[in-house]
Amino acid sequence: MSNQTSVTEFLLLGVTDIQELNTILFAIFFTIYFVNITGNGAILTIVILDPRLHSPMYFFLGNLACLDICFSTVAVPKMLENFLSTSKAISFLGCITQLHFFHFLGSTEALLLPVMAFDRFVAICKPLHYSVIMNRQLCVQMTVTIWTTGFLHALLHSVMTSRLRFCGSNQIHHFFCDVKPLLDLACGDTKLNIWLLNTITGTIALSPFFLTFLSYFYIITYLFLKTRSCSMLHKALSTCASHFMVVILFYAPVLFIYIRPSSGSSLDQDRVIAVIYSVVTPALNPLIYTLRNKEVRSALTRKMRRWFRLDKI
Protein backbone atom coordinates (compact mmCIF):
# COMPACT_ATOMS: atom_id res chain seq x y z
CA MET A 1 0.00 0.00 0.00
CA SER A 2 2.98 2.31 0.42
CA ASN A 3 3.35 2.99 -3.32
CA GLN A 4 -0.38 3.83 -3.77
CA THR A 5 -1.73 7.37 -3.65
CA SER A 6 -5.17 8.48 -2.50
CA VAL A 7 -7.67 9.21 -5.25
CA THR A 8 -8.76 12.87 -5.50
CA GLU A 9 -10.99 12.48 -8.57
CA PHE A 10 -12.82 9.74 -10.45
CA LEU A 11 -13.41 9.01 -14.13
CA LEU A 12 -16.99 8.18 -15.11
CA LEU A 13 -16.70 5.71 -17.98
CA GLY A 14 -20.33 6.33 -18.97
CA VAL A 15 -23.07 4.23 -20.53
CA THR A 16 -20.95 2.55 -23.21
CA ASP A 17 -17.33 2.03 -24.13
CA ILE A 18 -18.04 2.51 -27.85
CA GLN A 19 -16.99 6.10 -28.59
CA GLU A 20 -18.75 6.21 -31.97
CA LEU A 21 -22.13 5.99 -30.22
CA ASN A 22 -21.58 9.04 -28.01
CA THR A 23 -23.10 11.59 -30.40
CA ILE A 24 -26.19 9.47 -31.02
CA LEU A 25 -26.63 8.72 -27.33
CA PHE A 26 -26.23 12.42 -26.51
CA ALA A 27 -29.11 13.29 -28.85
CA ILE A 28 -31.31 10.49 -27.46
CA PHE A 29 -30.72 11.26 -23.77
CA PHE A 30 -30.96 15.02 -24.31
CA THR A 31 -34.39 14.51 -25.91
CA ILE A 32 -35.54 12.27 -23.05
CA TYR A 33 -34.26 14.76 -20.47
CA PHE A 34 -36.03 17.62 -22.27
CA VAL A 35 -39.30 15.63 -22.22
CA ASN A 36 -38.76 14.99 -18.49
CA ILE A 37 -38.17 18.65 -17.62
CA THR A 38 -40.99 19.91 -19.85
CA GLY A 39 -43.57 17.31 -18.84
CA ASN A 40 -42.90 17.29 -15.11
CA GLY A 41 -42.49 21.07 -15.13
CA ALA A 42 -45.93 21.42 -16.74
CA ILE A 43 -47.52 19.13 -14.15
CA LEU A 44 -45.85 20.97 -11.27
CA THR A 45 -46.96 24.32 -12.69
CA ILE A 46 -50.63 23.42 -13.13
CA VAL A 47 -50.79 21.71 -9.73
CA ILE A 48 -49.58 24.95 -8.15
CA LEU A 49 -51.60 27.39 -10.28
CA ASP A 50 -54.92 25.57 -10.80
CA PRO A 51 -57.18 25.79 -7.69
CA ARG A 52 -59.16 22.75 -8.91
CA LEU A 53 -56.07 20.60 -8.37
CA HIS A 54 -55.45 21.74 -4.79
CA SER A 55 -56.26 18.33 -3.31
CA PRO A 56 -54.10 15.67 -1.57
CA MET A 57 -53.84 13.53 -4.71
CA TYR A 58 -52.40 16.37 -6.79
CA PHE A 59 -50.33 17.69 -3.90
CA PHE A 60 -48.47 14.36 -3.90
CA LEU A 61 -48.38 14.35 -7.71
CA GLY A 62 -46.66 17.74 -7.58
CA ASN A 63 -44.08 16.31 -5.20
CA LEU A 64 -43.52 13.39 -7.59
CA ALA A 65 -43.01 15.76 -10.53
CA CYS A 66 -40.52 17.81 -8.51
CA LEU A 67 -38.65 14.65 -7.49
CA ASP A 68 -38.50 13.37 -11.08
CA ILE A 69 -36.99 16.65 -12.31
CA CYS A 70 -34.36 16.74 -9.55
CA PHE A 71 -33.68 12.99 -9.67
CA SER A 72 -32.70 13.05 -13.36
CA THR A 73 -30.85 16.35 -13.00
CA VAL A 74 -28.44 14.76 -10.52
CA ALA A 75 -27.05 12.37 -13.16
CA VAL A 76 -28.14 13.33 -16.68
CA PRO A 77 -26.38 16.72 -17.21
CA LYS A 78 -23.03 15.22 -16.19
CA MET A 79 -23.69 12.21 -18.42
CA LEU A 80 -24.49 14.51 -21.37
CA GLU A 81 -21.31 16.50 -20.71
CA ASN A 82 -19.23 13.32 -20.71
CA PHE A 83 -20.65 12.23 -24.06
CA LEU A 84 -18.96 15.27 -25.63
CA SER A 85 -15.91 15.46 -23.37
CA THR A 86 -12.66 13.52 -23.32
CA SER A 87 -11.98 14.21 -19.64
CA LYS A 88 -14.97 12.47 -17.94
CA ALA A 89 -13.51 13.49 -14.57
CA ILE A 90 -15.48 14.28 -11.43
CA SER A 91 -13.91 15.46 -8.18
CA PHE A 92 -14.07 13.37 -5.02
CA LEU A 93 -16.40 15.91 -3.39
CA GLY A 94 -18.52 16.14 -6.53
CA CYS A 95 -18.80 12.36 -6.65
CA ILE A 96 -19.91 12.07 -3.02
CA THR A 97 -22.36 14.96 -3.51
CA GLN A 98 -23.85 13.27 -6.58
CA LEU A 99 -24.12 9.98 -4.66
CA HIS A 100 -25.87 11.75 -1.77
CA PHE A 101 -28.50 13.54 -3.85
CA PHE A 102 -29.14 10.52 -6.05
CA HIS A 103 -29.98 8.34 -3.02
CA PHE A 104 -31.76 11.23 -1.29
CA LEU A 105 -34.16 11.86 -4.16
CA GLY A 106 -34.47 8.19 -5.15
CA SER A 107 -35.35 6.97 -1.65
CA THR A 108 -37.74 9.92 -1.17
CA GLU A 109 -39.60 8.91 -4.33
CA ALA A 110 -39.69 5.30 -3.14
CA LEU A 111 -41.33 6.49 0.10
CA LEU A 112 -43.72 8.84 -1.71
CA LEU A 113 -45.30 6.11 -3.87
CA PRO A 114 -46.92 4.19 -0.95
CA VAL A 115 -48.22 7.50 0.44
CA MET A 116 -49.90 8.13 -2.93
CA ALA A 117 -51.32 4.58 -2.83
CA PHE A 118 -52.65 5.20 0.70
CA ASP A 119 -54.33 8.38 -0.55
CA ARG A 120 -56.12 6.36 -3.26
CA PHE A 121 -57.07 3.70 -0.67
CA VAL A 122 -58.75 6.31 1.57
CA ALA A 123 -60.44 8.02 -1.41
CA ILE A 124 -61.96 4.77 -2.72
CA CYS A 125 -62.55 2.70 0.43
CA LYS A 126 -63.47 5.53 2.85
CA PRO A 127 -64.85 8.30 0.62
CA LEU A 128 -67.07 9.85 3.31
CA HIS A 129 -64.09 10.28 5.67
CA TYR A 130 -61.56 11.27 2.99
CA SER A 131 -61.45 15.00 3.72
CA VAL A 132 -61.13 14.31 7.46
CA ILE A 133 -58.39 11.66 7.18
CA MET A 134 -56.38 13.25 4.38
CA ASN A 135 -56.41 16.73 5.86
CA ARG A 136 -53.82 19.35 4.95
CA GLN A 137 -51.85 18.89 8.17
CA LEU A 138 -51.46 15.13 7.66
CA CYS A 139 -50.42 15.58 4.02
CA VAL A 140 -47.73 18.11 4.97
CA GLN A 141 -46.52 15.94 7.88
CA MET A 142 -46.22 12.85 5.67
CA THR A 143 -44.41 14.83 2.98
CA VAL A 144 -41.92 16.35 5.43
CA THR A 145 -41.34 12.91 6.98
CA ILE A 146 -40.54 11.15 3.71
CA TRP A 147 -38.25 13.97 2.48
CA THR A 148 -36.41 13.97 5.84
CA THR A 149 -36.12 10.17 5.89
CA GLY A 150 -34.75 10.16 2.34
CA PHE A 151 -32.18 12.82 3.24
CA LEU A 152 -30.98 10.94 6.35
CA HIS A 153 -30.81 7.65 4.43
CA ALA A 154 -28.64 9.27 1.76
CA LEU A 155 -26.51 11.03 4.38
CA LEU A 156 -25.68 7.65 5.93
CA HIS A 157 -24.34 6.30 2.64
CA SER A 158 -22.51 9.48 1.63
CA VAL A 159 -20.73 9.77 5.01
CA MET A 160 -19.81 6.08 5.17
CA THR A 161 -18.56 6.07 1.56
CA SER A 162 -16.55 9.28 2.00
CA ARG A 163 -14.70 7.72 4.96
CA LEU A 164 -13.32 4.91 2.79
CA ARG A 165 -9.81 5.08 1.35
CA PHE A 166 -9.63 5.00 -2.44
CA CYS A 167 -6.36 4.12 -4.09
CA GLY A 168 -5.14 2.70 -7.36
CA SER A 169 -7.78 2.76 -10.10
CA ASN A 170 -10.15 5.72 -10.20
CA GLN A 171 -12.30 4.50 -13.12
CA ILE A 172 -15.99 4.09 -12.29
CA HIS A 173 -17.81 1.75 -14.66
CA HIS A 174 -20.98 3.82 -14.54
CA PHE A 175 -22.40 7.15 -15.74
CA PHE A 176 -22.84 8.53 -12.22
CA CYS A 177 -21.37 8.00 -8.76
CA ASP A 178 -23.22 5.24 -6.93
CA VAL A 179 -22.36 3.24 -3.83
CA LYS A 180 -21.80 -0.15 -5.46
CA PRO A 181 -19.30 0.98 -8.14
CA LEU A 182 -17.39 3.04 -5.55
CA LEU A 183 -17.13 0.12 -3.16
CA ASP A 184 -15.43 -1.86 -5.94
CA LEU A 185 -12.65 0.78 -5.99
CA ALA A 186 -12.22 1.12 -2.22
CA CYS A 187 -9.17 -0.15 -0.37
CA GLY A 188 -9.72 -1.93 2.91
CA ASP A 189 -12.76 -3.51 4.51
CA THR A 190 -16.11 -2.56 2.99
CA LYS A 191 -18.26 -5.17 4.76
CA LEU A 192 -20.09 -2.56 6.85
CA ASN A 193 -20.86 -0.46 3.77
CA ILE A 194 -22.19 -3.51 1.90
CA TRP A 195 -24.28 -4.51 4.92
CA LEU A 196 -25.75 -1.00 5.16
CA LEU A 197 -26.49 -0.99 1.44
CA ASN A 198 -28.21 -4.39 1.53
CA THR A 199 -30.07 -3.82 4.80
CA ILE A 200 -30.99 -0.12 4.90
CA THR A 201 -31.44 0.46 1.17
CA GLY A 202 -33.12 -2.93 0.85
CA THR A 203 -35.60 -1.95 3.56
CA ILE A 204 -36.18 1.46 1.96
CA ALA A 205 -36.94 -0.29 -1.33
CA LEU A 206 -38.89 -3.35 -0.17
CA SER A 207 -41.07 -1.88 2.60
CA PRO A 208 -42.71 0.83 0.44
CA PHE A 209 -43.04 -1.72 -2.37
CA PHE A 210 -45.09 -4.11 -0.20
CA LEU A 211 -47.07 -1.28 1.44
CA THR A 212 -48.03 0.01 -2.01
CA PHE A 213 -49.22 -3.37 -3.19
CA LEU A 214 -51.03 -3.93 0.12
CA SER A 215 -52.98 -0.72 -0.48
CA TYR A 216 -53.93 -1.86 -3.98
CA PHE A 217 -54.86 -5.32 -2.71
CA TYR A 218 -57.36 -3.74 -0.29
CA ILE A 219 -58.62 -1.37 -2.98
CA ILE A 220 -59.25 -4.18 -5.49
CA THR A 221 -60.81 -6.43 -2.82
CA TYR A 222 -63.08 -3.63 -1.65
CA LEU A 223 -64.17 -2.77 -5.19
CA PHE A 224 -65.06 -6.32 -6.13
CA LEU A 225 -66.90 -7.00 -2.85
CA LYS A 226 -68.70 -3.69 -2.42
CA THR A 227 -69.16 -2.24 -5.89
CA ARG A 228 -71.99 -3.67 -7.98
CA SER A 229 -71.77 -1.15 -10.81
CA CYS A 230 -69.30 -1.93 -13.61
CA SER A 231 -69.01 1.76 -14.50
CA MET A 232 -68.10 2.69 -10.93
CA LEU A 233 -65.60 -0.17 -10.79
CA HIS A 234 -63.99 0.94 -14.05
CA LYS A 235 -63.84 4.58 -12.92
CA ALA A 236 -62.25 3.70 -9.58
CA LEU A 237 -59.67 1.38 -11.14
CA SER A 238 -58.79 3.94 -13.82
CA THR A 239 -57.89 6.50 -11.13
CA CYS A 240 -55.35 4.03 -9.74
CA ALA A 241 -53.98 2.79 -13.07
CA SER A 242 -51.62 5.73 -13.65
CA HIS A 243 -50.05 5.46 -10.22
CA PHE A 244 -49.81 1.66 -10.49
CA MET A 245 -47.89 1.96 -13.78
CA VAL A 246 -45.48 4.45 -12.18
CA VAL A 247 -44.94 2.05 -9.26
CA ILE A 248 -44.04 -0.83 -11.59
CA LEU A 249 -41.70 1.30 -13.72
CA PHE A 250 -39.89 2.64 -10.64
CA TYR A 251 -39.62 -0.39 -8.35
CA ALA A 252 -38.84 -3.14 -10.88
CA PRO A 253 -35.36 -1.84 -11.92
CA VAL A 254 -34.54 -0.48 -8.43
CA LEU A 255 -35.21 -3.83 -6.76
CA PHE A 256 -33.15 -5.61 -9.43
CA ILE A 257 -30.16 -3.31 -8.89
CA TYR A 258 -30.03 -3.04 -5.10
CA ILE A 259 -31.47 -6.34 -3.86
CA ARG A 260 -29.55 -8.90 -5.91
CA PRO A 261 -25.91 -9.70 -5.04
CA SER A 262 -23.10 -7.83 -6.77
CA SER A 263 -21.05 -9.49 -9.50
CA GLY A 264 -18.42 -8.25 -11.89
CA SER A 265 -20.30 -9.60 -14.89
CA SER A 266 -23.35 -7.49 -14.03
CA LEU A 267 -21.74 -4.08 -14.66
CA ASP A 268 -23.28 -3.64 -18.11
CA GLN A 269 -26.69 -4.79 -16.81
CA ASP A 270 -26.47 -2.34 -13.92
CA ARG A 271 -25.76 0.56 -16.27
CA VAL A 272 -28.64 -0.29 -18.60
CA ILE A 273 -31.10 -0.72 -15.73
CA ALA A 274 -29.86 2.49 -14.08
CA VAL A 275 -30.65 4.32 -17.33
CA ILE A 276 -34.22 3.03 -17.10
CA TYR A 277 -34.99 4.21 -13.57
CA SER A 278 -32.92 7.41 -13.59
CA VAL A 279 -33.53 8.71 -17.13
CA VAL A 280 -36.44 6.96 -18.85
CA THR A 281 -38.95 6.45 -16.01
CA PRO A 282 -38.97 10.11 -14.83
CA ALA A 283 -39.73 11.16 -18.42
CA LEU A 284 -42.56 8.62 -18.74
CA ASN A 285 -44.32 9.64 -15.51
CA PRO A 286 -45.82 12.92 -16.84
CA LEU A 287 -46.92 11.17 -20.05
CA ILE A 288 -48.66 8.45 -18.02
CA TYR A 289 -50.49 10.95 -15.82
CA THR A 290 -51.50 13.34 -18.59
CA LEU A 291 -52.70 10.59 -20.92
CA ARG A 292 -54.76 8.74 -18.31
CA ASN A 293 -55.90 11.51 -15.97
CA LYS A 294 -58.83 13.59 -17.27
CA GLU A 295 -58.42 16.35 -14.67
CA VAL A 296 -54.74 16.86 -15.48
CA ARG A 297 -55.50 16.93 -19.22
CA SER A 298 -58.31 19.44 -18.66
CA ALA A 299 -56.09 21.67 -16.50
CA LEU A 300 -53.32 21.60 -19.11
CA THR A 301 -55.80 22.45 -21.86
CA ARG A 302 -57.21 25.39 -19.90
CA LYS A 303 -53.75 26.78 -19.18
CA MET A 304 -52.60 26.38 -22.78
CA ARG A 305 -55.71 28.15 -24.10
CA ARG A 306 -55.19 30.99 -21.63
CA TRP A 307 -51.51 31.34 -22.61
CA PHE A 308 -52.39 31.38 -26.33
CA ARG A 309 -54.97 34.10 -25.73
CA LEU A 310 -52.43 36.18 -23.84
CA ASP A 311 -49.90 35.73 -26.66
CA LYS A 312 -52.40 36.95 -29.24
CA ILE A 313 -53.16 40.01 -27.15
Coordinates of C-alpha atoms in Angstrom, one line a residue:
M1 CA 0.0 0.0 0.0
S2 CA 3.0 2.3 0.4
N3 CA 3.3 3.0 -3.3
Q4 CA -0.4 3.8 -3.8
T5 CA -1.7 7.4 -3.7
S6 CA -5.2 8.5 -2.5
V7 CA -7.7 9.2 -5.3
T8 CA -8.8 12.9 -5.5
E9 CA -11.0 12.5 -8.6
F10 CA -12.8 9.7 -10.5
L11 CA -13.4 9.0 -14.1
L12 CA -17.0 8.2 -15.1
L13 CA -16.7 5.7 -18.0
G14 CA -20.3 6.3 -19.0
V15 CA -23.1 4.2 -20.5
T16 CA -21.0 2.6 -23.2
D17 CA -17.3 2.0 -24.1
I18 CA -18.0 2.5 -27.9
Q19 CA -17.0 6.1 -28.6
E20 CA -18.8 6.2 -32.0
L21 CA -22.1 6.0 -30.2
N22 CA -21.6 9.0 -28.0
T23 CA -23.1 11.6 -30.4
I24 CA -26.2 9.5 -31.0
L25 CA -26.6 8.7 -27.3
F26 CA -26.2 12.4 -26.5
A27 CA -29.1 13.3 -28.8
I28 CA -31.3 10.5 -27.5
F29 CA -30.7 11.3 -23.8
F30 CA -31.0 15.0 -24.3
T31 CA -34.4 14.5 -25.9
I32 CA -35.5 12.3 -23.1
Y33 CA -34.3 14.8 -20.5
F34 CA -36.0 17.6 -22.3
V35 CA -39.3 15.6 -22.2
N36 CA -38.8 15.0 -18.5
I37 CA -38.2 18.6 -17.6
T38 CA -41.0 19.9 -19.9
G39 CA -43.6 17.3 -18.8
N40 CA -42.9 17.3 -15.1
G41 CA -42.5 21.1 -15.1
A42 CA -45.9 21.4 -16.7
I43 CA -47.5 19.1 -14.1
L44 CA -45.8 21.0 -11.3
T45 CA -47.0 24.3 -12.7
I46 CA -50.6 23.4 -13.1
V47 CA -50.8 21.7 -9.7
I48 CA -49.6 25.0 -8.2
L49 CA -51.6 27.4 -10.3
D50 CA -54.9 25.6 -10.8
P51 CA -57.2 25.8 -7.7
R52 CA -59.2 22.7 -8.9
L53 CA -56.1 20.6 -8.4
H54 CA -55.5 21.7 -4.8
S55 CA -56.3 18.3 -3.3
P56 CA -54.1 15.7 -1.6
M57 CA -53.8 13.5 -4.7
Y58 CA -52.4 16.4 -6.8
F59 CA -50.3 17.7 -3.9
F60 CA -48.5 14.4 -3.9
L61 CA -48.4 14.3 -7.7
G62 CA -46.7 17.7 -7.6
N63 CA -44.1 16.3 -5.2
L64 CA -43.5 13.4 -7.6
A65 CA -43.0 15.8 -10.5
C66 CA -40.5 17.8 -8.5
L67 CA -38.6 14.7 -7.5
D68 CA -38.5 13.4 -11.1
I69 CA -37.0 16.6 -12.3
C70 CA -34.4 16.7 -9.5
F71 CA -33.7 13.0 -9.7
S72 CA -32.7 13.0 -13.4
T73 CA -30.8 16.3 -13.0
V74 CA -28.4 14.8 -10.5
A75 CA -27.1 12.4 -13.2
V76 CA -28.1 13.3 -16.7
P77 CA -26.4 16.7 -17.2
K78 CA -23.0 15.2 -16.2
M79 CA -23.7 12.2 -18.4
L80 CA -24.5 14.5 -21.4
E81 CA -21.3 16.5 -20.7
N82 CA -19.2 13.3 -20.7
F83 CA -20.7 12.2 -24.1
L84 CA -19.0 15.3 -25.6
S85 CA -15.9 15.5 -23.4
T86 CA -12.7 13.5 -23.3
S87 CA -12.0 14.2 -19.6
K88 CA -15.0 12.5 -17.9
A89 CA -13.5 13.5 -14.6
I90 CA -15.5 14.3 -11.4
S91 CA -13.9 15.5 -8.2
F92 CA -14.1 13.4 -5.0
L93 CA -16.4 15.9 -3.4
G94 CA -18.5 16.1 -6.5
C95 CA -18.8 12.4 -6.6
I96 CA -19.9 12.1 -3.0
T97 CA -22.4 15.0 -3.5
Q98 CA -23.8 13.3 -6.6
L99 CA -24.1 10.0 -4.7
H100 CA -25.9 11.7 -1.8
F101 CA -28.5 13.5 -3.9
F102 CA -29.1 10.5 -6.1
H103 CA -30.0 8.3 -3.0
F104 CA -31.8 11.2 -1.3
L105 CA -34.2 11.9 -4.2
G106 CA -34.5 8.2 -5.2
S107 CA -35.4 7.0 -1.7
T108 CA -37.7 9.9 -1.2
E109 CA -39.6 8.9 -4.3
A110 CA -39.7 5.3 -3.1
L111 CA -41.3 6.5 0.1
L112 CA -43.7 8.8 -1.7
L113 CA -45.3 6.1 -3.9
P114 CA -46.9 4.2 -0.9
V115 CA -48.2 7.5 0.4
M116 CA -49.9 8.1 -2.9
A117 CA -51.3 4.6 -2.8
F118 CA -52.6 5.2 0.7
D119 CA -54.3 8.4 -0.6
R120 CA -56.1 6.4 -3.3
F121 CA -57.1 3.7 -0.7
V122 CA -58.7 6.3 1.6
A123 CA -60.4 8.0 -1.4
I124 CA -62.0 4.8 -2.7
C125 CA -62.6 2.7 0.4
K126 CA -63.5 5.5 2.8
P127 CA -64.9 8.3 0.6
L128 CA -67.1 9.9 3.3
H129 CA -64.1 10.3 5.7
Y130 CA -61.6 11.3 3.0
S131 CA -61.5 15.0 3.7
V132 CA -61.1 14.3 7.5
I133 CA -58.4 11.7 7.2
M134 CA -56.4 13.2 4.4
N135 CA -56.4 16.7 5.9
R136 CA -53.8 19.3 4.9
Q137 CA -51.8 18.9 8.2
L138 CA -51.5 15.1 7.7
C139 CA -50.4 15.6 4.0
V140 CA -47.7 18.1 5.0
Q141 CA -46.5 15.9 7.9
M142 CA -46.2 12.8 5.7
T143 CA -44.4 14.8 3.0
V144 CA -41.9 16.4 5.4
T145 CA -41.3 12.9 7.0
I146 CA -40.5 11.2 3.7
W147 CA -38.3 14.0 2.5
T148 CA -36.4 14.0 5.8
T149 CA -36.1 10.2 5.9
G150 CA -34.8 10.2 2.3
F151 CA -32.2 12.8 3.2
L152 CA -31.0 10.9 6.3
H153 CA -30.8 7.7 4.4
A154 CA -28.6 9.3 1.8
L155 CA -26.5 11.0 4.4
L156 CA -25.7 7.7 5.9
H157 CA -24.3 6.3 2.6
S158 CA -22.5 9.5 1.6
V159 CA -20.7 9.8 5.0
M160 CA -19.8 6.1 5.2
T161 CA -18.6 6.1 1.6
S162 CA -16.5 9.3 2.0
R163 CA -14.7 7.7 5.0
L164 CA -13.3 4.9 2.8
R165 CA -9.8 5.1 1.4
F166 CA -9.6 5.0 -2.4
C167 CA -6.4 4.1 -4.1
G168 CA -5.1 2.7 -7.4
S169 CA -7.8 2.8 -10.1
N170 CA -10.2 5.7 -10.2
Q171 CA -12.3 4.5 -13.1
I172 CA -16.0 4.1 -12.3
H173 CA -17.8 1.8 -14.7
H174 CA -21.0 3.8 -14.5
F175 CA -22.4 7.1 -15.7
F176 CA -22.8 8.5 -12.2
C177 CA -21.4 8.0 -8.8
D178 CA -23.2 5.2 -6.9
V179 CA -22.4 3.2 -3.8
K180 CA -21.8 -0.2 -5.5
P181 CA -19.3 1.0 -8.1
L182 CA -17.4 3.0 -5.6
L183 CA -17.1 0.1 -3.2
D184 CA -15.4 -1.9 -5.9
L185 CA -12.7 0.8 -6.0
A186 CA -12.2 1.1 -2.2
C187 CA -9.2 -0.1 -0.4
G188 CA -9.7 -1.9 2.9
D189 CA -12.8 -3.5 4.5
T190 CA -16.1 -2.6 3.0
K191 CA -18.3 -5.2 4.8
L192 CA -20.1 -2.6 6.8
N193 CA -20.9 -0.5 3.8
I194 CA -22.2 -3.5 1.9
W195 CA -24.3 -4.5 4.9
L196 CA -25.7 -1.0 5.2
L197 CA -26.5 -1.0 1.4
N198 CA -28.2 -4.4 1.5
T199 CA -30.1 -3.8 4.8
I200 CA -31.0 -0.1 4.9
T201 CA -31.4 0.5 1.2
G202 CA -33.1 -2.9 0.8
T203 CA -35.6 -1.9 3.6
I204 CA -36.2 1.5 2.0
A205 CA -36.9 -0.3 -1.3
L206 CA -38.9 -3.4 -0.2
S207 CA -41.1 -1.9 2.6
P208 CA -42.7 0.8 0.4
F209 CA -43.0 -1.7 -2.4
F210 CA -45.1 -4.1 -0.2
L211 CA -47.1 -1.3 1.4
T212 CA -48.0 0.0 -2.0
F213 CA -49.2 -3.4 -3.2
L214 CA -51.0 -3.9 0.1
S215 CA -53.0 -0.7 -0.5
Y216 CA -53.9 -1.9 -4.0
F217 CA -54.9 -5.3 -2.7
Y218 CA -57.4 -3.7 -0.3
I219 CA -58.6 -1.4 -3.0
I220 CA -59.3 -4.2 -5.5
T221 CA -60.8 -6.4 -2.8
Y222 CA -63.1 -3.6 -1.6
L223 CA -64.2 -2.8 -5.2
F224 CA -65.1 -6.3 -6.1
L225 CA -66.9 -7.0 -2.9
K226 CA -68.7 -3.7 -2.4
T227 CA -69.2 -2.2 -5.9
R228 CA -72.0 -3.7 -8.0
S229 CA -71.8 -1.2 -10.8
C230 CA -69.3 -1.9 -13.6
S231 CA -69.0 1.8 -14.5
M232 CA -68.1 2.7 -10.9
L233 CA -65.6 -0.2 -10.8
H234 CA -64.0 0.9 -14.1
K235 CA -63.8 4.6 -12.9
A236 CA -62.3 3.7 -9.6
L237 CA -59.7 1.4 -11.1
S238 CA -58.8 3.9 -13.8
T239 CA -57.9 6.5 -11.1
C240 CA -55.4 4.0 -9.7
A241 CA -54.0 2.8 -13.1
S242 CA -51.6 5.7 -13.7
H243 CA -50.0 5.5 -10.2
F244 CA -49.8 1.7 -10.5
M245 CA -47.9 2.0 -13.8
V246 CA -45.5 4.5 -12.2
V247 CA -44.9 2.0 -9.3
I248 CA -44.0 -0.8 -11.6
L249 CA -41.7 1.3 -13.7
F250 CA -39.9 2.6 -10.6
Y251 CA -39.6 -0.4 -8.4
A252 CA -38.8 -3.1 -10.9
P253 CA -35.4 -1.8 -11.9
V254 CA -34.5 -0.5 -8.4
L255 CA -35.2 -3.8 -6.8
F256 CA -33.2 -5.6 -9.4
I257 CA -30.2 -3.3 -8.9
Y258 CA -30.0 -3.0 -5.1
I259 CA -31.5 -6.3 -3.9
R260 CA -29.6 -8.9 -5.9
P261 CA -25.9 -9.7 -5.0
S262 CA -23.1 -7.8 -6.8
S263 CA -21.1 -9.5 -9.5
G264 CA -18.4 -8.3 -11.9
S265 CA -20.3 -9.6 -14.9
S266 CA -23.4 -7.5 -14.0
L267 CA -21.7 -4.1 -14.7
D268 CA -23.3 -3.6 -18.1
Q269 CA -26.7 -4.8 -16.8
D270 CA -26.5 -2.3 -13.9
R271 CA -25.8 0.6 -16.3
V272 CA -28.6 -0.3 -18.6
I273 CA -31.1 -0.7 -15.7
A274 CA -29.9 2.5 -14.1
V275 CA -30.7 4.3 -17.3
I276 CA -34.2 3.0 -17.1
Y277 CA -35.0 4.2 -13.6
S278 CA -32.9 7.4 -13.6
V279 CA -33.5 8.7 -17.1
V280 CA -36.4 7.0 -18.9
T281 CA -38.9 6.5 -16.0
P282 CA -39.0 10.1 -14.8
A283 CA -39.7 11.2 -18.4
L284 CA -42.6 8.6 -18.7
N285 CA -44.3 9.6 -15.5
P286 CA -45.8 12.9 -16.8
L287 CA -46.9 11.2 -20.1
I288 CA -48.7 8.5 -18.0
Y289 CA -50.5 10.9 -15.8
T290 CA -51.5 13.3 -18.6
L291 CA -52.7 10.6 -20.9
R292 CA -54.8 8.7 -18.3
N293 CA -55.9 11.5 -16.0
K294 CA -58.8 13.6 -17.3
E295 CA -58.4 16.4 -14.7
V296 CA -54.7 16.9 -15.5
R297 CA -55.5 16.9 -19.2
S298 CA -58.3 19.4 -18.7
A299 CA -56.1 21.7 -16.5
L300 CA -53.3 21.6 -19.1
T301 CA -55.8 22.4 -21.9
R302 CA -57.2 25.4 -19.9
K303 CA -53.7 26.8 -19.2
M304 CA -52.6 26.4 -22.8
R305 CA -55.7 28.2 -24.1
R306 CA -55.2 31.0 -21.6
W307 CA -51.5 31.3 -22.6
F308 CA -52.4 31.4 -26.3
R309 CA -55.0 34.1 -25.7
L310 CA -52.4 36.2 -23.8
D311 CA -49.9 35.7 -26.7
K312 CA -52.4 36.9 -29.2
I313 CA -53.2 40.0 -27.1

